[in-house]
Coordinates of N, CA and C in Angstrom, one line a residue:
X184 N 85.7 46.6 120.5 CA 86.7 47.7 120.3 C 86.8 48.6 121.6
X185 N 88.0 48.7 122.1 CA 88.1 49.6 123.2 C 88.5 51.0 122.7
X186 N 88.3 52.0 123.6 CA 88.7 53.4 123.1 C 90.2 53.5 122.7
X187 N 91.0 52.7 123.4 CA 92.5 52.7 123.0 C 92.7 52.1 121.7
X188 N 91.9 51.1 121.3 CA 92.0 50.6 120.0 C 91.5 51.5 118.9
X189 N 90.7 52.5 119.3 CA 90.2 53.4 118.3 C 90.7 54.8 118.5
X190 N 91.9 55.0 119.1 CA 92.5 56.3 119.2 C 92.1 57.0 120.5
X191 N 91.0 56.6 121.1 CA 90.6 57.2 122.4 C 90.3 58.6 122.4
X192 N 89.9 59.2 121.3 CA 89.6 60.6 121.2 C 88.2 60.9 121.8
X193 N 88.1 61.7 122.8 CA 86.7 62.0 123.4 C 85.9 62.9 122.5
X194 N 84.6 63.0 122.8 CA 83.7 64.0 122.2 C 84.2 65.3 122.7
X195 N 84.2 66.3 121.8 CA 84.5 67.7 122.2 C 83.4 68.6 121.7
X196 N 83.0 69.6 122.6 CA 82.0 70.6 122.2 C 82.8 71.7 121.6
X197 N 82.3 72.1 120.4 CA 83.0 73.3 119.7 C 81.9 74.3 119.4
X198 N 82.4 75.5 119.2 CA 81.5 76.6 118.9 C 81.8 77.1 117.5
X199 N 80.9 77.9 117.0 CA 81.0 78.6 115.6 C 81.2 77.6 114.5
X200 N 80.3 76.8 114.1 CA 79.0 76.6 114.7 C 79.0 75.6 115.9
X201 N 78.1 75.7 116.8 CA 78.0 74.9 117.9 C 77.8 73.4 117.5
X202 N 78.6 72.5 118.1 CA 78.5 71.1 117.7 C 79.3 70.3 118.6
X203 N 79.1 68.9 118.5 CA 80.0 67.9 119.1 C 80.8 67.3 118.1
X204 N 82.0 67.0 118.4 CA 82.9 66.3 117.4 C 83.7 65.2 118.1
X205 N 84.0 64.2 117.3 CA 84.8 63.1 117.8 C 85.6 62.5 116.6
X206 N 86.8 62.2 116.8 CA 87.6 61.4 115.8 C 87.8 60.0 116.4
X207 N 87.6 59.0 115.5 CA 87.8 57.6 116.0 C 88.8 57.0 115.0
X208 N 89.8 56.4 115.5 CA 90.9 55.8 114.6 C 90.8 54.2 114.8
X209 N 91.1 53.6 113.7 CA 91.0 52.1 113.6 C 92.4 51.6 113.0
X210 N 92.6 50.4 113.2 CA 93.9 49.8 112.7 C 93.8 49.4 111.2
X211 N 92.6 49.3 110.7 CA 92.4 48.9 109.3 C 91.0 49.3 108.9
X212 N 90.8 49.1 107.6 CA 89.5 49.6 107.0 C 88.3 48.7 107.4
X213 N 88.5 47.4 107.6 CA 87.3 46.5 107.8 C 86.6 46.9 109.1
X214 N 87.3 47.1 110.3 CA 86.6 47.5 111.5 C 85.9 48.9 111.3
X215 N 86.6 49.8 110.6 CA 86.0 51.1 110.3 C 84.7 50.9 109.6
X216 N 84.7 50.1 108.5 CA 83.5 49.9 107.7 C 82.3 49.3 108.6
X217 N 82.7 48.4 109.5 CA 81.7 47.8 110.4 C 81.1 48.9 111.3
X218 N 82.0 49.7 111.8 CA 81.5 50.8 112.7 C 80.6 51.8 111.9
X219 N 81.0 52.1 110.7 CA 80.1 53.0 109.9 C 78.8 52.4 109.7
X220 N 78.7 51.1 109.4 CA 77.4 50.5 109.2 C 76.6 50.5 110.5
X221 N 77.2 50.4 111.6 CA 76.5 50.4 112.9 C 76.0 51.8 113.2
X222 N 76.8 52.8 112.9 CA 76.4 54.2 113.1 C 75.2 54.5 112.1
X223 N 75.2 54.0 110.9 CA 74.1 54.2 110.0 C 72.8 53.6 110.6
X224 N 72.9 52.4 111.1 CA 71.8 51.8 111.8 C 71.2 52.6 112.9
X225 N 72.2 53.1 113.8 CA 71.8 53.9 114.9 C 71.1 55.2 114.4
X226 N 71.6 55.8 113.3 CA 71.0 57.0 112.8 C 69.6 56.7 112.3
X227 N 69.4 55.6 111.6 CA 68.1 55.3 111.1 C 67.1 55.1 112.3
X228 N 67.6 54.5 113.4 CA 66.7 54.3 114.6 C 66.4 55.5 115.3
X229 N 67.3 56.5 115.3 CA 67.1 57.7 116.1 C 66.7 58.9 115.3
X230 N 66.9 58.9 114.0 CA 66.6 60.1 113.2 C 67.7 61.1 113.3
X231 N 68.8 60.8 113.9 CA 69.9 61.8 113.9 C 71.0 61.3 113.0
X232 N 71.5 62.2 112.2 CA 72.5 61.8 111.2 C 73.7 62.7 111.3
X233 N 74.8 62.2 111.9 CA 76.0 63.0 112.0 C 76.7 63.2 110.7
X234 N 77.4 64.3 110.6 CA 78.3 64.5 109.4 C 79.4 63.6 109.6
X235 N 79.8 62.9 108.6 CA 80.9 61.9 108.7 C 81.9 62.3 107.6
X236 N 83.2 62.3 108.0 CA 84.3 62.3 107.0 C 85.3 61.2 107.4
X237 N 85.7 60.4 106.5 CA 86.6 59.3 106.9 C 87.6 59.0 105.8
X238 N 88.6 58.3 106.2 CA 89.7 57.8 105.4 C 89.8 56.3 105.6
X239 N 90.9 55.7 105.3 CA 91.0 54.3 105.4 C 91.0 53.8 106.8
X240 N 91.5 54.6 107.8 CA 91.6 54.1 109.2 C 91.0 55.1 110.2
X241 N 90.2 56.0 109.8 CA 89.7 57.0 110.7 C 88.3 57.5 110.3
X242 N 87.6 58.0 111.2 CA 86.3 58.7 110.9 C 86.2 59.9 111.8
X243 N 85.7 61.0 111.3 CA 85.4 62.2 112.1 C 83.9 62.3 112.1
X244 N 83.3 62.4 113.3 CA 81.8 62.5 113.4 C 81.6 63.9 114.0
X245 N 80.6 64.5 113.4 CA 80.2 65.9 113.8 C 78.7 65.9 114.0
X246 N 78.2 66.3 115.2 CA 76.8 66.5 115.5 C 76.5 68.0 115.7
X247 N 75.8 68.6 114.7 CA 75.4 70.0 114.8 C 74.1 70.2 115.6
X248 N 74.1 71.3 116.3 CA 72.8 71.6 117.0 C 71.8 72.2 116.0
X249 N 70.6 72.3 116.4 CA 69.6 72.9 115.6 C 69.9 74.4 115.4
X250 N 69.6 75.0 114.3 CA 69.8 76.4 114.0 C 69.2 77.2 115.1
X251 N 69.9 78.1 115.7 CA 69.4 79.0 116.7 C 69.6 78.5 118.2
X252 N 70.0 77.2 118.3 CA 70.2 76.7 119.6 C 71.4 77.3 120.3
X253 N 71.4 77.5 121.6 CA 72.5 78.1 122.3 C 73.3 77.1 123.1
X254 N 72.9 75.8 123.1 CA 73.7 74.8 123.8 C 73.4 73.4 123.1
X255 N 74.3 72.5 123.3 CA 74.1 71.2 122.8 C 73.1 70.5 123.7
X256 N 72.0 70.0 123.0 CA 70.9 69.4 123.8 C 71.2 68.0 124.2
X257 N 70.4 67.5 125.1 CA 70.5 66.1 125.6 C 70.4 65.0 124.5
X258 N 69.6 65.3 123.5 CA 69.4 64.4 122.4 C 70.7 64.1 121.7
X259 N 71.5 65.1 121.5 CA 72.8 64.9 120.8 C 73.8 64.2 121.8
X260 N 73.8 64.6 123.0 CA 74.6 64.0 124.0 C 74.3 62.5 124.1
X261 N 73.0 62.2 124.1 CA 72.5 60.8 124.2 C 73.0 60.0 122.9
X262 N 72.9 60.6 121.8 CA 73.4 60.0 120.5 C 74.9 59.7 120.6
X263 N 75.7 60.7 121.2 CA 77.1 60.5 121.3 C 77.4 59.3 122.3
X264 N 76.6 59.2 123.3 CA 76.8 58.1 124.2 C 76.5 56.7 123.6
X265 N 75.5 56.7 122.7 CA 75.2 55.5 122.0 C 76.3 55.2 121.0
X266 N 76.9 56.1 120.3 CA 78.1 55.9 119.5 C 79.2 55.3 120.3
X267 N 79.4 55.9 121.5 CA 80.5 55.3 122.3 C 80.2 53.9 122.7
X268 N 79.0 53.6 122.9 CA 78.6 52.2 123.3 C 78.9 51.2 122.1
X269 N 78.7 51.7 120.9 CA 79.1 50.9 119.7 C 80.6 50.6 119.7
X270 N 81.4 51.5 120.1 CA 82.8 51.3 120.2 C 83.2 50.4 121.3
X271 N 82.4 50.4 122.4 CA 82.6 49.5 123.5 C 82.1 48.1 123.3
X272 N 81.4 47.9 122.1 CA 80.9 46.6 121.8 C 79.5 46.3 122.4
X273 N 78.9 47.3 122.9 CA 77.5 47.2 123.4 C 76.5 47.3 122.3
X274 N 75.9 46.3 121.9 CA 75.0 46.3 120.8 C 73.6 46.8 121.2
X275 N 73.4 47.1 122.4 CA 72.0 47.6 122.9 C 71.9 49.0 122.7
X276 N 72.9 49.7 122.2 CA 72.8 51.2 122.1 C 71.7 51.6 121.1

């Protein structure tokens, strides 16, 4: 899956509360379901669990910082890069 096939929305840093967000769009439910399964495996491997909201052809991922943090730490940025690698078809993420 290339970013253009998934809507190409980049990660964005938001405040109040501080977090990283990304929306990913798919042409149909089946590739979305596969992606969600891969994100679940990544979460189990890393211990980081994004908030997910999804419909038939999209998913919104949100990574919140630890309470009291003043910036998004490298651990969350690394997880975001690993999610991006899943979209690029790199299974080594």
